[in-house]
CSV table of C-alpha atoms and ligand atoms in Angstrom, one decimal:
chain,number,residue,atom,x,y,z
F,1,UNK,CA,13.8,22.5,-27.5
F,2,UNK,CA,14.8,20.7,-24.3
F,3,UNK,CA,18.5,21.2,-24.9
F,4,UNK,CA,20.6,24.3,-25.5
F,5,UNK,CA,21.7,27.1,-23.4
F,6,UNK,CA,19.6,27.3,-20.4
F,7,UNK,CA,19.1,30.6,-18.3
F,8,UNK,CA,17.4,30.4,-15.0
F,9,UNK,CA,16.3,33.8,-13.8
F,10,UNK,CA,15.4,34.1,-10.1
F,11,UNK,CA,13.3,37.1,-9.5
F,12,UNK,CA,13.4,38.0,-5.9
F,13,UNK,CA,16.8,36.7,-5.6
F,14,UNK,CA,17.6,38.5,-2.4
F,15,UNK,CA,14.6,37.0,-0.6
F,16,UNK,CA,14.0,34.2,1.8
F,17,UNK,CA,12.4,31.7,-0.5
F,18,UNK,CA,15.2,32.0,-3.1
F,19,UNK,CA,17.7,31.5,-0.4
F,20,UNK,CA,16.1,28.5,1.4
F,21,UNK,CA,14.6,26.7,-1.5
F,22,UNK,CA,15.4,27.9,-5.1
F,23,UNK,CA,19.1,28.2,-4.9
F,24,UNK,CA,19.8,25.0,-2.9
F,25,UNK,CA,17.6,23.0,-5.3
F,26,UNK,CA,19.4,24.4,-8.3
F,27,UNK,CA,22.8,23.6,-6.9
F,28,UNK,CA,21.8,20.2,-5.9
F,29,UNK,CA,20.5,19.5,-9.5
F,30,UNK,CA,23.8,20.8,-10.7
F,31,UNK,CA,25.8,18.6,-8.3
F,32,UNK,CA,23.9,15.6,-9.5
F,33,UNK,CA,24.5,16.5,-13.2
F,34,UNK,CA,21.0,17.1,-14.1
F,35,UNK,CA,21.9,20.5,-15.4
F,36,UNK,CA,25.4,21.0,-16.9
F,37,UNK,CA,27.7,23.8,-16.0
F,38,UNK,CA,28.6,24.5,-19.6
F,39,UNK,CA,24.9,25.2,-20.6
F,40,UNK,CA,23.4,26.9,-17.6
F,41,UNK,CA,23.6,30.4,-16.1
F,42,UNK,CA,21.8,31.8,-13.1
F,43,UNK,CA,20.6,35.3,-13.2
F,44,UNK,CA,19.5,36.9,-10.0
F,45,UNK,CA,17.1,40.0,-10.1
F,46,UNK,CA,15.7,42.1,-7.2
F,47,UNK,CA,15.3,45.6,-6.1
F,48,UNK,CA,18.2,45.6,-3.6
F,49,UNK,CA,21.3,47.1,-5.0
F,50,UNK,CA,24.3,44.7,-4.7
F,51,UNK,CA,27.1,43.1,-6.7
F,52,UNK,CA,27.3,39.5,-8.0
F,53,UNK,CA,29.6,38.8,-5.1
F,54,UNK,CA,27.2,40.2,-2.6
F,55,UNK,CA,24.5,37.8,-3.8
F,56,UNK,CA,27.0,35.0,-3.5
F,57,UNK,CA,27.9,35.7,0.0
F,58,UNK,CA,24.3,36.2,0.9
F,59,UNK,CA,23.4,32.7,-0.5
F,60,UNK,CA,26.4,31.3,1.2
F,61,UNK,CA,25.6,32.6,4.7
F,62,UNK,CA,24.6,29.5,6.7
F,63,UNK,CA,21.2,28.7,7.9
F,64,UNK,CA,21.6,25.9,10.5
F,65,UNK,CA,18.7,23.8,9.3
F,66,UNK,CA,20.0,24.0,5.8
F,67,UNK,CA,23.6,23.4,6.6
F,68,UNK,CA,24.3,20.9,3.8
F,69,UNK,CA,22.5,22.6,1.1
F,70,UNK,CA,24.2,25.8,1.8
F,71,UNK,CA,27.4,24.1,1.9
F,72,UNK,CA,26.8,22.8,-1.6
F,73,UNK,CA,26.0,26.3,-2.8
F,74,UNK,CA,29.3,27.4,-1.3
F,75,UNK,CA,31.2,24.7,-3.2
F,76,UNK,CA,29.4,25.4,-6.5
F,77,UNK,CA,29.9,29.2,-6.2
F,78,UNK,CA,33.5,28.9,-4.9
F,79,UNK,CA,34.7,26.8,-7.7
F,80,UNK,CA,33.3,29.1,-10.2
F,81,UNK,CA,31.6,26.2,-12.0
F,82,UNK,CA,28.2,27.7,-11.6
F,83,UNK,CA,27.9,31.2,-13.2
F,84,UNK,CA,25.8,33.7,-11.6
F,85,UNK,CA,24.9,37.3,-12.4
F,86,UNK,CA,23.0,39.7,-10.4
F,87,UNK,CA,20.9,42.7,-11.7
F,88,UNK,CA,19.1,45.1,-9.5
F,89,UNK,CA,16.0,46.9,-10.6
F,90,UNK,CA,12.4,47.6,-9.8
F,91,UNK,CA,9.6,45.2,-10.6
F,92,UNK,CA,7.3,47.7,-12.3
F,93,UNK,CA,9.5,49.6,-14.8
F,94,UNK,CA,11.1,48.5,-18.0
F,95,UNK,CA,14.6,49.7,-17.3
F,96,UNK,CA,15.8,46.8,-15.1
F,97,UNK,CA,14.2,44.3,-17.2
F,98,UNK,CA,15.8,45.6,-20.4
F,99,UNK,CA,19.2,45.3,-18.7
F,100,UNK,CA,18.3,41.8,-17.6
F,101,UNK,CA,17.4,40.8,-21.1
F,102,UNK,CA,20.6,42.2,-22.4
F,103,UNK,CA,22.6,40.1,-20.0
F,104,UNK,CA,20.7,37.0,-20.8
F,105,UNK,CA,21.1,37.6,-24.5
F,106,UNK,CA,24.9,38.1,-24.2
F,107,UNK,CA,25.1,34.8,-22.4
F,108,UNK,CA,22.9,33.1,-25.0
F,109,UNK,CA,25.1,34.4,-27.8
F,110,UNK,CA,28.2,33.1,-26.1
F,111,UNK,CA,26.8,29.7,-25.4
F,112,UNK,CA,24.1,29.0,-28.0
F,113,UNK,CA,24.1,25.5,-29.5
F,114,UNK,CA,24.6,24.7,-33.2
F,115,UNK,CA,20.9,25.2,-33.9
F,116,UNK,CA,20.9,28.4,-31.8
F,117,UNK,CA,18.2,27.2,-29.4
F,118,UNK,CA,18.1,28.5,-25.9
F,119,UNK,CA,15.7,28.2,-22.8
F,120,UNK,CA,14.6,30.8,-20.4
F,121,UNK,CA,13.0,29.9,-17.1
F,122,UNK,CA,11.8,32.6,-14.9
F,123,UNK,CA,11.3,31.7,-11.2
F,124,UNK,CA,9.2,34.3,-9.3
F,125,UNK,CA,10.3,34.0,-5.7
F,126,UNK,CA,8.2,37.0,-5.0
F,127,UNK,CA,4.9,37.9,-3.4
F,128,UNK,CA,2.0,37.4,-5.7
F,129,UNK,CA,0.9,41.0,-5.5
F,130,UNK,CA,3.7,41.7,-8.0
F,131,UNK,CA,3.1,38.7,-10.4
F,132,UNK,CA,1.0,40.6,-12.8
F,133,UNK,CA,3.4,43.5,-13.2
F,134,UNK,CA,6.5,41.2,-13.3
F,135,UNK,CA,4.8,39.0,-16.0
F,136,UNK,CA,4.1,42.1,-17.9
F,137,UNK,CA,7.7,43.1,-17.8
F,138,UNK,CA,9.0,39.7,-18.8
F,139,UNK,CA,6.6,39.7,-21.7
F,140,UNK,CA,7.5,43.1,-22.8
F,141,UNK,CA,11.3,43.0,-22.4
F,142,UNK,CA,12.6,39.4,-21.7
F,143,UNK,CA,11.0,36.9,-24.0
F,144,UNK,CA,13.1,34.2,-25.6
F,145,UNK,CA,13.5,34.6,-29.4
F,146,UNK,CA,14.9,31.2,-30.1
F,147,UNK,CA,13.2,28.7,-27.7
F,148,UNK,CA,10.8,28.5,-24.9
F,149,UNK,CA,10.1,30.9,-22.0
F,150,UNK,CA,8.6,29.5,-18.8
F,151,UNK,CA,7.3,31.0,-15.7
F,152,UNK,CA,7.3,29.5,-12.2
F,153,UNK,CA,5.0,30.9,-9.5
F,154,UNK,CA,4.3,30.0,-5.9
F,155,UNK,CA,1.3,30.1,-3.7
F,156,UNK,CA,-0.6,31.9,-2.4
F,157,UNK,CA,-2.5,32.3,-5.6
F,158,UNK,CA,-5.2,34.8,-4.4
F,159,UNK,CA,-7.2,34.7,-1.1
F,160,UNK,CA,-10.4,33.5,-2.4
F,161,UNK,CA,-12.1,32.5,-5.6
F,162,UNK,CA,-12.5,36.1,-6.9
F,163,UNK,CA,-9.0,37.2,-6.3
F,164,UNK,CA,-7.5,34.0,-7.5
F,165,UNK,CA,-9.5,34.2,-10.8
F,166,UNK,CA,-8.4,37.8,-11.2
F,167,UNK,CA,-4.7,36.8,-10.7
F,168,UNK,CA,-5.1,33.8,-13.2
F,169,UNK,CA,-6.6,36.0,-15.9
F,170,UNK,CA,-3.9,38.7,-15.5
F,171,UNK,CA,-1.2,36.2,-16.0
F,172,UNK,CA,-3.2,34.1,-18.4
F,173,UNK,CA,-3.6,37.2,-20.7
F,174,UNK,CA,0.2,37.3,-21.0
F,175,UNK,CA,1.3,33.6,-21.0
F,176,UNK,CA,-0.3,30.4,-22.2
F,177,UNK,CA,-1.1,27.6,-19.6
F,178,UNK,CA,1.8,25.5,-21.2
F,179,UNK,CA,4.2,28.2,-20.1
F,180,UNK,CA,2.9,28.6,-16.5
F,181,UNK,CA,4.2,26.3,-13.7
F,182,UNK,CA,2.2,26.7,-10.5
F,183,UNK,CA,4.1,25.1,-7.7
F,184,UNK,CA,2.5,23.2,-4.9
F,185,UNK,CA,5.5,21.7,-3.3
F,186,UNK,CA,3.5,18.7,-1.9
F,187,UNK,CA,3.2,17.4,-5.4
F,188,UNK,CA,7.0,17.1,-5.5
F,189,UNK,CA,7.2,14.9,-2.4
F,190,UNK,CA,8.3,11.3,-2.8
F,191,UNK,CA,5.3,9.7,-1.2
F,192,UNK,CA,2.8,12.0,-2.9
F,193,UNK,CA,4.3,10.9,-6.3
F,194,UNK,CA,4.0,7.3,-5.1
F,195,UNK,CA,0.2,7.5,-4.9
F,196,UNK,CA,-0.4,7.2,-8.5
F,197,UNK,CA,1.9,4.1,-8.8
F,198,UNK,CA,0.5,2.4,-5.6
F,199,UNK,CA,-3.0,2.8,-6.6
F,200,UNK,CA,-2.8,2.0,-10.3
F,201,UNK,CA,0.0,-0.4,-10.5
F,202,UNK,CA,-1.0,-2.8,-7.8
F,203,UNK,CA,-3.8,-5.2,-8.4
F,204,UNK,CA,-4.1,-5.5,-4.6
F,205,UNK,CA,-5.6,-2.1,-4.2
F,206,UNK,CA,-7.8,-2.0,-7.3
F,207,UNK,CA,-10.9,-3.8,-5.8
F,208,UNK,CA,-10.4,-2.4,-2.2
F,209,UNK,CA,-10.2,1.3,-3.0
F,210,UNK,CA,-13.8,2.2,-2.8
F,211,UNK,CA,-16.7,2.8,-0.3
F,212,UNK,CA,-17.4,-1.0,-0.1
F,213,UNK,CA,-14.2,-1.4,1.9
F,214,UNK,CA,-12.9,1.9,3.1
F,215,UNK,CA,-14.6,3.5,6.0
F,216,UNK,CA,-12.8,6.8,6.4
F,217,UNK,CA,-9.6,8.6,5.0
F,218,UNK,CA,-7.5,11.2,7.0
F,219,UNK,CA,-4.9,13.5,5.4
F,220,UNK,CA,-3.1,15.1,8.3
F,221,UNK,CA,-0.4,17.8,8.5
F,222,UNK,CA,1.1,18.7,11.9
F,223,UNK,CA,3.9,21.1,12.7
F,224,UNK,CA,5.5,21.2,16.2
F,225,UNK,CA,6.3,24.9,15.9
F,226,UNK,CA,4.2,28.1,15.5
F,227,UNK,CA,4.3,30.8,13.0
F,228,UNK,CA,7.9,31.9,13.8
F,229,UNK,CA,8.0,35.5,12.7
F,230,UNK,CA,5.7,35.0,9.7
F,231,UNK,CA,2.8,36.6,11.6
F,232,UNK,CA,2.3,39.2,8.9
F,233,UNK,CA,1.7,36.8,6.1
F,234,UNK,CA,0.0,34.1,8.3
F,235,UNK,CA,-2.6,36.2,9.9
F,236,UNK,CA,-3.9,37.3,6.6
F,237,UNK,CA,-4.1,33.8,5.2
F,238,UNK,CA,-4.6,31.3,8.0
F,239,UNK,CA,-4.0,27.5,8.0
F,240,UNK,CA,-6.8,26.7,5.5
F,241,UNK,CA,-5.3,28.9,2.8
F,242,UNK,CA,-1.8,28.0,3.8
F,243,UNK,CA,-2.0,24.3,3.9
F,244,UNK,CA,-5.5,22.8,3.4
F,245,UNK,CA,-6.8,24.4,0.3
F,246,UNK,CA,-3.7,23.5,-1.6
F,247,UNK,CA,-1.3,20.8,-0.1
F,248,UNK,CA,-3.9,18.6,1.6
F,249,UNK,CA,-6.6,19.0,-1.2
F,250,UNK,CA,-4.0,18.0,-3.9
F,251,UNK,CA,-3.2,14.9,-1.9
F,252,UNK,CA,-6.8,14.2,-1.4
F,253,UNK,CA,-7.5,14.4,-5.2
F,254,UNK,CA,-4.6,11.8,-5.8
F,255,UNK,CA,-6.2,9.5,-3.2
F,256,UNK,CA,-9.6,9.8,-4.7
F,257,UNK,CA,-9.3,10.2,-8.4
F,258,UNK,CA,-10.2,7.6,-11.0
F,259,UNK,CA,-7.5,6.1,-13.2
F,260,UNK,CA,-6.2,8.5,-15.8
F,261,UNK,CA,-6.2,7.5,-19.4
F,262,UNK,CA,-2.5,7.7,-19.5
F,263,UNK,CA,0.4,9.2,-17.6
F,264,UNK,CA,0.2,12.4,-19.8
F,265,UNK,CA,0.2,15.4,-17.5
F,266,UNK,CA,-3.3,16.6,-19.0
F,267,UNK,CA,-4.9,13.3,-18.4
F,268,UNK,CA,-3.8,13.0,-14.8
F,269,UNK,CA,-4.9,16.7,-14.2
F,270,UNK,CA,-8.2,16.0,-15.9
F,271,UNK,CA,-8.9,13.3,-13.4
F,272,UNK,CA,-7.8,15.4,-10.4
F,273,UNK,CA,-10.0,18.3,-11.3
F,274,UNK,CA,-13.0,16.0,-11.7
F,275,UNK,CA,-12.8,15.1,-8.1
F,276,UNK,CA,-13.6,18.6,-7.1
F,277,UNK,CA,-17.0,18.6,-9.0
F,278,UNK,CA,-18.2,15.7,-6.7
F,279,UNK,CA,-17.6,17.6,-3.5
F,280,UNK,CA,-20.9,19.5,-4.4
F,281,UNK,CA,-24.0,17.5,-3.5
F,282,UNK,CA,-26.5,18.0,-6.3
F,283,UNK,CA,-30.0,18.7,-4.9
F,284,UNK,CA,-31.4,18.9,-8.5
F,285,UNK,CA,-29.8,19.6,-11.8
F,286,UNK,CA,-28.9,23.2,-11.1
F,287,UNK,CA,-28.7,23.5,-7.3
F,288,UNK,CA,-25.9,22.2,-5.3
F,289,UNK,CA,-25.5,22.1,-1.5
F,290,UNK,CA,-22.5,23.8,0.2
F,291,UNK,CA,-19.6,21.3,0.2
F,292,UNK,CA,-18.5,22.0,3.7
F,293,UNK,CA,-20.9,21.8,6.7
F,294,UNK,CA,-20.2,24.1,9.8
F,295,UNK,CA,-20.7,21.0,12.1
F,296,UNK,CA,-18.0,19.2,10.2
F,297,UNK,CA,-15.5,21.9,10.8
F,298,UNK,CA,-13.3,22.5,13.9
F,299,UNK,CA,-11.0,25.5,13.9
F,300,UNK,CA,-8.3,26.2,16.5
F,301,UNK,CA,-5.9,28.9,17.4
F,302,UNK,CA,-2.9,28.1,19.6
F,303,UNK,CA,-2.5,30.0,22.8
F,304,UNK,CA,0.1,32.7,22.4
F,305,UNK,CA,-0.5,33.1,18.6
F,306,UNK,CA,-1.6,36.7,19.3
F,307,UNK,CA,1.7,37.5,21.0
F,308,UNK,CA,3.3,37.9,17.6
F,309,UNK,CA,4.0,41.5,17.0
F,310,UNK,CA,2.3,41.4,13.6
F,311,UNK,CA,-0.8,39.6,14.7
F,312,UNK,CA,-3.7,41.8,15.9
F,313,UNK,CA,-5.0,41.3,19.4
F,314,UNK,CA,-8.3,40.1,18.3
F,315,UNK,CA,-7.2,37.9,15.5
F,316,UNK,CA,-9.7,35.3,14.4
F,317,UNK,CA,-7.2,33.5,12.2
F,318,UNK,CA,-7.2,29.7,12.6
F,319,UNK,CA,-3.7,28.0,13.1
F,320,UNK,CA,-5.6,24.7,13.2
F,321,UNK,CA,-8.4,23.2,11.1
F,322,UNK,CA,-10.1,19.9,10.9
F,323,UNK,CA,-12.6,19.7,8.0
F,324,UNK,CA,-14.6,16.9,6.5
F,325,UNK,CA,-15.1,16.7,2.8
F,326,UNK,CA,-17.4,14.2,1.1
F,327,UNK,CA,-17.2,13.0,-2.5
F,328,UNK,CA,-20.6,12.2,-3.9
F,329,UNK,CA,-19.7,9.7,-6.6
F,330,UNK,CA,-20.1,6.0,-7.2
F,331,UNK,CA,-16.7,5.2,-5.6
F,332,UNK,CA,-16.8,7.4,-2.5
F,333,UNK,CA,-20.5,8.2,-1.4
F,334,UNK,CA,-20.6,8.0,2.4
F,335,UNK,CA,-16.8,8.0,3.0
F,336,UNK,CA,-15.6,11.0,4.9
F,337,UNK,CA,-12.3,12.5,4.0
F,338,UNK,CA,-10.9,14.4,7.0
F,339,UNK,CA,-8.4,17.0,6.3
F,340,UNK,CA,-6.5,18.2,9.3
F,341,UNK,CA,-3.7,20.7,9.6
F,342,UNK,CA,-2.2,22.5,12.6
F,343,UNK,CA,0.7,24.5,13.9
F,344,UNK,CA,2.3,24.4,17.3
F,345,UNK,CA,1.1,20.8,17.9
F,346,UNK,CA,2.7,18.0,19.7
F,347,UNK,CA,4.6,16.5,16.7
F,348,UNK,CA,5.7,17.2,13.2
F,349,UNK,CA,4.5,14.8,10.6
F,350,UNK,CA,2.3,14.5,7.6
F,351,UNK,CA,0.4,11.3,6.6
F,352,UNK,CA,-2.4,9.7,4.8
F,353,UNK,CA,-4.4,7.2,6.9
F,354,UNK,CA,-6.9,5.0,5.0
F,355,UNK,CA,-9.1,3.1,7.6
F,356,UNK,CA,-10.9,0.0,6.3
F,357,UNK,CA,-14.3,-1.3,7.5
F,358,UNK,CA,-14.7,-4.1,10.0
F,359,UNK,CA,-14.6,-7.7,8.9
F,360,UNK,CA,-18.1,-9.0,8.3
F,361,UNK,CA,-18.9,-12.1,10.3
F,362,UNK,CA,-15.9,-11.6,12.5
F,363,UNK,CA,-15.0,-14.8,14.5
F,364,UNK,CA,-11.9,-13.6,16.1
F,365,UNK,CA,-13.3,-10.6,17.9
F,366,UNK,CA,-11.1,-8.4,15.8
F,367,UNK,CA,-13.1,-5.4,16.8
F,368,UNK,CA,-10.9,-5.5,20.0
F,369,UNK,CA,-7.8,-5.4,17.9
F,370,UNK,CA,-8.6,-2.4,15.7
F,371,UNK,CA,-9.2,-2.1,12.1
F,372,UNK,CA,-7.0,-2.6,9.0
F,373,UNK,CA,-5.3,0.6,8.1
F,374,UNK,CA,-3.1,1.6,5.3
F,375,UNK,CA,-0.9,4.5,6.3
F,376,UNK,CA,1.4,6.6,4.1
F,377,UNK,CA,3.9,8.6,6.0
F,378,UNK,CA,4.8,11.6,3.8
F,379,UNK,CA,7.3,12.9,6.3
F,380,UNK,CA,9.5,12.7,8.3
F,381,UNK,CA,11.0,9.4,7.4
F,382,UNK,CA,8.9,8.2,4.4
F,383,UNK,CA,7.2,5.0,5.0
F,384,UNK,CA,4.1,3.1,4.3
F,385,UNK,CA,2.7,0.4,6.5
F,386,UNK,CA,-0.4,-1.7,6.6
F,387,UNK,CA,-2.1,-2.5,10.0
F,388,UNK,CA,-3.2,-6.0,10.1
F,389,UNK,CA,-4.5,-8.6,12.5
F,390,UNK,CA,-2.2,-11.5,12.9
F,391,UNK,CA,-1.9,-14.5,15.1
F,392,UNK,CA,-0.2,-13.7,18.3
F,393,UNK,CA,3.0,-15.8,17.9
F,394,UNK,CA,3.0,-18.6,20.5
F,395,UNK,CA,0.9,-21.5,21.5
F,396,UNK,CA,-2.4,-19.6,22.1
F,397,UNK,CA,-4.8,-18.9,19.3
F,398,UNK,CA,-5.1,-15.2,19.9
F,399,UNK,CA,-4.9,-12.3,17.5
F,400,UNK,CA,-2.9,-9.1,17.8
F,401,UNK,CA,-2.5,-6.0,15.6
F,402,UNK,CA,0.8,-5.9,13.6
F,403,UNK,CA,2.0,-4.4,10.4
F,404,UNK,CA,3.6,-5.0,7.0
F,405,UNK,CA,6.1,-2.2,7.0
F,406,UNK,CA,7.9,-0.5,4.1
F,407,UNK,CA,10.2,2.1,5.7
F,408,UNK,CA,12.2,3.8,3.1
F,409,UNK,CA,15.3,4.4,5.1
F,410,UNK,CA,15.5,0.7,5.8
F,411,UNK,CA,14.4,-0.7,2.4
F,412,UNK,CA,16.3,1.9,0.3
F,413,UNK,CA,19.3,2.2,2.5
F,414,UNK,CA,21.7,5.0,1.4
F,415,UNK,CA,19.2,6.3,-1.2
F,416,UNK,CA,18.7,10.1,-0.8
F,417,UNK,CA,15.2,11.2,-1.4
F,418,UNK,CA,15.3,14.5,-3.3
F,419,UNK,CA,13.8,17.6,-2.0
F,420,UNK,CA,10.4,18.5,-3.6
F,421,UNK,CA,11.8,21.7,-5.1
F,422,UNK,CA,14.7,19.9,-6.9
F,423,UNK,CA,12.2,17.6,-8.5
F,424,UNK,CA,9.8,20.3,-9.5
F,425,UNK,CA,12.5,22.6,-10.9
F,426,UNK,CA,13.7,19.7,-12.9
F,427,UNK,CA,10.3,19.1,-14.3
F,428,UNK,CA,10.0,22.8,-15.3
F,429,UNK,CA,13.3,22.5,-17.3
F,430,UNK,CA,11.9,19.3,-18.9
F,431,UNK,CA,8.5,20.8,-19.6
F,432,UNK,CA,6.6,18.2,-17.6
F,433,UNK,CA,3.5,19.9,-16.1
F,434,UNK,CA,2.2,16.8,-14.3
F,435,UNK,CA,3.1,17.9,-10.8
F,436,UNK,CA,1.9,21.5,-11.2
F,437,UNK,CA,-1.5,23.0,-10.6
F,438,UNK,CA,-3.6,23.7,-13.6
F,439,UNK,CA,-5.8,26.9,-13.8
F,440,UNK,CA,-9.0,24.9,-13.6
F,441,UNK,CA,-7.8,22.9,-10.6
F,442,UNK,CA,-6.9,26.0,-8.8
F,443,UNK,CA,-10.3,27.6,-9.4
F,444,UNK,CA,-12.2,24.5,-8.3
F,445,UNK,CA,-10.1,24.3,-5.1
F,446,UNK,CA,-11.1,27.9,-4.2
F,447,UNK,CA,-14.7,27.1,-5.2
F,448,UNK,CA,-14.8,24.5,-2.4
F,449,UNK,CA,-13.2,26.6,0.4
F,450,UNK,CA,-14.3,30.1,-0.4
F,451,UNK,CA,-17.7,30.2,1.4
F,452,UNK,CA,-16.1,28.8,4.6
F,453,UNK,CA,-13.2,31.2,4.4
F,454,UNK,CA,-15.5,34.1,4.0
F,455,UNK,CA,-17.4,33.0,7.1
F,456,UNK,CA,-14.2,32.9,9.1
F,457,UNK,CA,-13.0,36.2,7.7
F,458,UNK,CA,-16.2,38.0,9.0
F,459,UNK,CA,-15.9,36.2,12.3
F,460,UNK,CA,-19.0,34.0,11.9
F,461,UNK,CA,-17.0,31.0,12.8
F,462,UNK,CA,-14.4,31.3,15.5
F,463,UNK,CA,-11.4,29.2,16.4
F,464,UNK,CA,-11.1,27.3,19.6
F,465,UNK,CA,-8.0,28.1,21.8
F,466,UNK,CA,-5.6,25.2,22.3
F,467,UNK,CA,-2.4,24.7,24.1
F,468,UNK,CA,0.9,24.7,22.2
F,469,UNK,CA,2.5,21.3,22.0
F,470,UNK,CA,-1.0,19.6,22.4
F,471,UNK,CA,-3.1,17.6,19.9
F,472,UNK,CA,-5.1,20.6,19.0
F,473,UNK,CA,-8.7,21.2,20.3
F,474,UNK,CA,-10.3,18.2,21.8
F,475,UNK,CA,-13.4,18.9,19.6
F,476,UNK,CA,-11.2,17.8,16.5
F,477,UNK,CA,-10.9,14.3,18.1
F,478,UNK,CA,-14.7,14.2,18.8
F,479,UNK,CA,-15.3,15.1,15.1
F,480,UNK,CA,-13.1,12.3,14.0
F,481,UNK,CA,-15.0,9.8,16.1
F,482,UNK,CA,-18.3,11.2,14.8
F,483,UNK,CA,-16.9,10.7,11.3
F,484,UNK,CA,-16.5,7.0,12.1
F,485,UNK,CA,-12.8,6.7,12.8
F,486,UNK,CA,-12.0,4.0,15.4
F,487,UNK,CA,-8.7,4.5,17.2
F,488,UNK,CA,-6.6,1.4,17.8
F,489,UNK,CA,-5.9,1.1,21.4
F,490,UNK,CA,-2.6,-0.1,22.7
F,491,UNK,CA,-0.9,-0.1,19.3
F,492,UNK,CA,1.7,2.2,18.1
F,493,UNK,CA,3.7,1.9,14.9
F,494,UNK,CA,7.3,2.3,15.7
F,495,UNK,CA,9.6,3.2,12.8
F,496,UNK,CA,12.4,0.7,12.5
F,497,UNK,CA,15.7,1.8,13.9
F,498,UNK,CA,18.6,1.7,11.5
E,1,BG6,C1,4.3,25.9,3.2
E,1,BG6,C2,3.5,26.8,4.2
E,1,BG6,O1,3.6,25.9,1.9
E,1,BG6,O2,4.5,24.5,3.6
E,1,BG6,C3,4.2,26.6,5.6
E,1,BG6,O3,3.4,28.1,3.8
E,1,BG6,C4,4.5,25.2,6.0
E,1,BG6,O4,3.4,27.3,6.6
E,1,BG6,C5,5.2,24.5,4.9
E,1,BG6,O5,5.3,25.3,7.1
E,1,BG6,C6,5.3,23.0,5.1
E,1,BG6,O6,6.1,22.4,4.2
E,1,BG6,P1,6.8,21.0,4.5
E,1,BG6,O7,7.4,20.6,3.3
E,1,BG6,O8,7.8,21.3,5.5
E,1,BG6,O9,5.8,20.0,4.9
């Protein structure tokens, strides 16, 4: 049932993820009436001993960057409209989970609908090392008796193919795939969700979206700050596991996949997973070549990274990576997909840049102006624009590079773009798995990156040092040029001022 009493159980309620993402998203959904106060109840669970009020005030404590969301939490909690209960207990013994179950059941008895149906959503805002034991406890003590039970988990899902598969089977023994929601929050971003519409609802793109017209594709993530106290986590994972293997690869699949049979979540994920198989170049029927070549990888580490107290002095962990992937199928053979991610760079943005080939038989000397590009700015300030050559306005017949620009703030004035977590949480409540990572997708993604990651882990590949606030190692720009990207000189897209 998709109606009836709804219990949202946040495990790890006292932690950072819950405070920064889960609770604000829940309160925002409530504020927009996507979940009704008379049917939903939040249960917090963690090891820390505290009262319901302690948790409330912990959530309310302001984080400057999240001012508005926290303010909303404050209003919701203060008004008593959102009910919230906290239970403390360990993650590996039944006692706490039995108590939690008792509290959820009491709430369900009080609130259950005419048909007695109810819903239980467990959000694991926890480190993955405890996922297996927590899932076991939920299965033993907290299953819903009159409706669905769903589990939401966050990356990192393992460190390589083997550990990820182990984790998947441990959880998979307890819950069916239809009950597991693996979050990749990039799939909740407005512009990422837009990809499907753009590609398959516009005749304009249908004939152009292939190797005949597209020269190269870049998917780029930049942050203008470093690891900011997350040294312990980051040094173990590095930028490829943190951003590339999940967020950027998911985006790549949406850019490159074939049209799904329908919008059914399985159909979409079937097509996304297929893309992975084409990264492997088959030499013959049973032998494939490594999907990533050393000469098509540039790794970087920003100067000062090792100053973090949790980062070892000789850390080999990359904070920057530029990697070329190639898709060996009829649509994409020969088109490099460049995935680039970096911390402590000169700017903070994420975009997809599709560069088209030169015009054949050019009579305008367009080469000088630069190529056509279709750019989707995922963040900040969502936008998409198409770089075109146009006639320079005026008496002379000369060309200039300009753009067709769809900047969301300008076009959709006053429309708030929801946070990725809000959207994804709502999907989990509605049972829509389209924007979640399926087990086979996860495995395929690790398949691609594991050999490279192992080489980095044993120090066979080393990151190049780069200055904080720079563009990353110069070698990455050289790689881009080698891949065939042609930079347009003297042109800069300026987001329209409001
Ligand atoms: C997370 C990474 O998954 O994504 C962080 O662990 C990164 O390192 C963050 O900062 C970026 O998310 P967003 O939505 O700000 O682009």
